[in-house]
């Protein structure tokens, strides 16, 4: 009886969070970055009671309510971007696969859900998400350009400084358009990482199961990914037509892998600092790391690359 009560309480919590988040999502789609607030209770329920009819019915009820109240557009968006990933992550967590594999798989499936949403909205509702995104970037760029122009007109007469600032601003917004697939995947990766980390922490505290996901420093990129990176770099060097779709894909893949290596380089540095016993040396290493993080970010990319090739952290952990 007590088990059933806790189960229904958890279902009620999921329903309440689902309803509130659905309303927030309708008002502001940027709330997708906190979608893990729904993923967590759904995954915890799946761990305790499996993904049963009650959970699916609860999720479907919110989807149907969205369709009735807000229409097909919101129904597709919320179902594909929130409900489906919540169930997928819940299922993957139950499989108890290695942390790195779990993060990779969940982020790819979440990315596929996002792309599926974009395609369905364009096909069924005639809503072009990408055009809306690009137009939004143009509006923001125009506003920032006006702000910068006013600031420089009031505070400096240097045409060179003004040109550099405006050029940097325009390049930033251009890259936000050009690298939108990479930005979308990195968003999915971040959501997956935070979701699974929180799920594992709560599950361990509730003693549902001990997944051993606390060792974040053990995250790695396989050597096959590094090999793929080298192929991409060579392809970019040989294929010089920057306007082609292939070149856009190559550039986006390159950005994704470089960002992954950057974060792995940070984990490598943290792993080294953790193993240093001398307090003075540890402080020195921390200061050097902070300096590189601010002024020389390429160091962490190189460190991540070297660590991925030689598996240094793995060898240190096994020593």
PDB file of N, CA and C in Angstrom, residues 220-221 254-270 293 296-308:
ATOM      1  N   UNK A 220      35.394  10.481 -21.560  1.00  0.00           N
ATOM      2  CA  UNK A 220      36.404  10.466 -22.617  1.00  0.00           C
ATOM      3  C   UNK A 220      35.743  10.426 -23.987  1.00  0.00           C
ATOM      4  N   UNK A 221      36.551  10.736 -24.995  1.00  0.00           N
ATOM      5  CA  UNK A 221      36.152  10.605 -26.394  1.00  0.00           C
ATOM      6  C   UNK A 221      36.954   9.464 -26.987  1.00  0.00           C
ATOM      7  N   UNK A 254      33.348  19.883 -37.118  1.00  0.00           N
ATOM      8  CA  UNK A 254      34.631  20.312 -36.564  1.00  0.00           C
ATOM      9  C   UNK A 254      34.434  21.099 -35.274  1.00  0.00           C
ATOM     10  N   UNK A 255      33.464  21.997 -35.269  1.00  0.00           N
ATOM     11  CA  UNK A 255      33.183  22.799 -34.072  1.00  0.00           C
ATOM     12  C   UNK A 255      32.752  21.910 -32.913  1.00  0.00           C
ATOM     13  N   UNK A 256      31.867  20.952 -33.184  1.00  0.00           N
ATOM     14  CA  UNK A 256      31.380  20.048 -32.130  1.00  0.00           C
ATOM     15  C   UNK A 256      32.532  19.288 -31.495  1.00  0.00           C
ATOM     16  N   UNK A 257      33.402  18.715 -32.327  1.00  0.00           N
ATOM     17  CA  UNK A 257      34.501  17.898 -31.803  1.00  0.00           C
ATOM     18  C   UNK A 257      35.508  18.760 -31.056  1.00  0.00           C
ATOM     19  N   UNK A 258      35.792  19.958 -31.569  1.00  0.00           N
ATOM     20  CA  UNK A 258      36.741  20.850 -30.885  1.00  0.00           C
ATOM     21  C   UNK A 258      36.205  21.259 -29.515  1.00  0.00           C
ATOM     22  N   UNK A 259      34.914  21.563 -29.432  1.00  0.00           N
ATOM     23  CA  UNK A 259      34.311  21.915 -28.139  1.00  0.00           C
ATOM     24  C   UNK A 259      34.382  20.733 -27.176  1.00  0.00           C
ATOM     25  N   UNK A 260      34.125  19.523 -27.673  1.00  0.00           N
ATOM     26  CA  UNK A 260      34.234  18.326 -26.826  1.00  0.00           C
ATOM     27  C   UNK A 260      35.659  18.161 -26.311  1.00  0.00           C
ATOM     28  N   UNK A 261      36.640  18.354 -27.190  1.00  0.00           N
ATOM     29  CA  UNK A 261      38.044  18.239 -26.772  1.00  0.00           C
ATOM     30  C   UNK A 261      38.394  19.319 -25.752  1.00  0.00           C
ATOM     31  N   UNK A 262      37.817  20.506 -25.911  1.00  0.00           N
ATOM     32  CA  UNK A 262      38.053  21.592 -24.956  1.00  0.00           C
ATOM     33  C   UNK A 262      37.602  21.184 -23.555  1.00  0.00           C
ATOM     34  N   UNK A 263      36.392  20.639 -23.439  1.00  0.00           N
ATOM     35  CA  UNK A 263      35.888  20.229 -22.123  1.00  0.00           C
ATOM     36  C   UNK A 263      36.647  19.021 -21.581  1.00  0.00           C
ATOM     37  N   UNK A 264      37.067  18.127 -22.472  1.00  0.00           N
ATOM     38  CA  UNK A 264      37.879  16.990 -22.021  1.00  0.00           C
ATOM     39  C   UNK A 264      39.238  17.468 -21.526  1.00  0.00           C
ATOM     40  N   UNK A 265      39.760  18.531 -22.157  1.00  0.00           N
ATOM     41  CA  UNK A 265      41.016  19.117 -21.686  1.00  0.00           C
ATOM     42  C   UNK A 265      40.877  19.694 -20.287  1.00  0.00           C
ATOM     43  N   UNK A 266      39.723  20.313 -20.012  1.00  0.00           N
ATOM     44  CA  UNK A 266      39.455  20.826 -18.662  1.00  0.00           C
ATOM     45  C   UNK A 266      39.399  19.676 -17.660  1.00  0.00           C
ATOM     46  N   UNK A 267      38.727  18.577 -18.030  1.00  0.00           N
ATOM     47  CA  UNK A 267      38.657  17.403 -17.151  1.00  0.00           C
ATOM     48  C   UNK A 267      40.042  16.806 -16.930  1.00  0.00           C
ATOM     49  N   UNK A 268      40.862  16.801 -17.984  1.00  0.00           N
ATOM     50  CA  UNK A 268      42.233  16.300 -17.860  1.00  0.00           C
ATOM     51  C   UNK A 268      43.016  17.141 -16.859  1.00  0.00           C
ATOM     52  N   UNK A 269      42.880  18.463 -16.972  1.00  0.00           N
ATOM     53  CA  UNK A 269      43.583  19.370 -16.054  1.00  0.00           C
ATOM     54  C   UNK A 269      43.095  19.169 -14.617  1.00  0.00           C
ATOM     55  N   UNK A 270      41.789  19.010 -14.441  1.00  0.00           N
ATOM     56  CA  UNK A 270      41.231  18.770 -13.108  1.00  0.00           C
ATOM     57  C   UNK A 270      41.742  17.456 -12.532  1.00  0.00           C
ATOM     58  N   UNK A 293      42.646  29.266 -19.256  1.00  0.00           N
ATOM     59  CA  UNK A 293      41.207  29.273 -19.536  1.00  0.00           C
ATOM     60  C   UNK A 293      40.745  30.646 -20.025  1.00  0.00           C
ATOM     61  N   UNK A 296      44.268  31.518 -23.109  1.00  0.00           N
ATOM     62  CA  UNK A 296      44.863  30.544 -24.034  1.00  0.00           C
ATOM     63  C   UNK A 296      44.026  29.270 -24.054  1.00  0.00           C
ATOM     64  N   UNK A 297      42.786  29.397 -24.532  1.00  0.00           N
ATOM     65  CA  UNK A 297      41.844  28.270 -24.511  1.00  0.00           C
ATOM     66  C   UNK A 297      42.305  27.101 -25.377  1.00  0.00           C
ATOM     67  N   UNK A 298      43.143  27.392 -26.387  1.00  0.00           N
ATOM     68  CA  UNK A 298      43.615  26.320 -27.275  1.00  0.00           C
ATOM     69  C   UNK A 298      44.394  25.255 -26.505  1.00  0.00           C
ATOM     70  N   UNK A 299      44.978  25.632 -25.365  1.00  0.00           N
ATOM     71  CA  UNK A 299      45.719  24.659 -24.549  1.00  0.00           C
ATOM     72  C   UNK A 299      44.830  23.491 -24.148  1.00  0.00           C
ATOM     73  N   UNK A 300      43.591  23.788 -23.759  1.00  0.00           N
ATOM     74  CA  UNK A 300      42.688  22.729 -23.300  1.00  0.00           C
ATOM     75  C   UNK A 300      42.251  21.833 -24.459  1.00  0.00           C
ATOM     76  N   UNK A 301      42.130  22.413 -25.658  1.00  0.00           N
ATOM     77  CA  UNK A 301      41.803  21.596 -26.834  1.00  0.00           C
ATOM     78  C   UNK A 301      42.941  20.620 -27.118  1.00  0.00           C
ATOM     79  N   UNK A 302      44.176  21.118 -27.063  1.00  0.00           N
ATOM     80  CA  UNK A 302      45.346  20.261 -27.287  1.00  0.00           C
ATOM     81  C   UNK A 302      45.449  19.199 -26.194  1.00  0.00           C
ATOM     82  N   UNK A 303      45.215  19.608 -24.937  1.00  0.00           N
ATOM     83  CA  UNK A 303      45.267  18.654 -23.820  1.00  0.00           C
ATOM     84  C   UNK A 303      44.210  17.568 -23.983  1.00  0.00           C
ATOM     85  N   UNK A 304      43.003  17.960 -24.393  1.00  0.00           N
ATOM     86  CA  UNK A 304      41.946  16.981 -24.623  1.00  0.00           C
ATOM     87  C   UNK A 304      42.282  16.040 -25.761  1.00  0.00           C
ATOM     88  N   UNK A 305      42.908  16.568 -26.811  1.00  0.00           N
ATOM     89  CA  UNK A 305      43.313  15.755 -27.961  1.00  0.00           C
ATOM     90  C   UNK A 305      44.366  14.725 -27.544  1.00  0.00           C
ATOM     91  N   UNK A 306      45.388  15.179 -26.826  1.00  0.00           N
ATOM     92  CA  UNK A 306      46.460  14.277 -26.385  1.00  0.00           C
ATOM     93  C   UNK A 306      45.921  13.216 -25.433  1.00  0.00           C
ATOM     94  N   UNK A 307      45.056  13.634 -24.515  1.00  0.00           N
ATOM     95  CA  UNK A 307      44.476  12.681 -23.561  1.00  0.00           C
ATOM     96  C   UNK A 307      43.621  11.634 -24.275  1.00  0.00           C
ATOM     97  N   UNK A 308      42.897  12.056 -25.308  1.00  0.00           N
ATOM     98  CA  UNK A 308      42.054  11.116 -26.046  1.00  0.00           C
ATOM     99  C   UNK A 308      42.891  10.120 -26.841  1.00  0.00           C
TER     100      UNK A 308
END
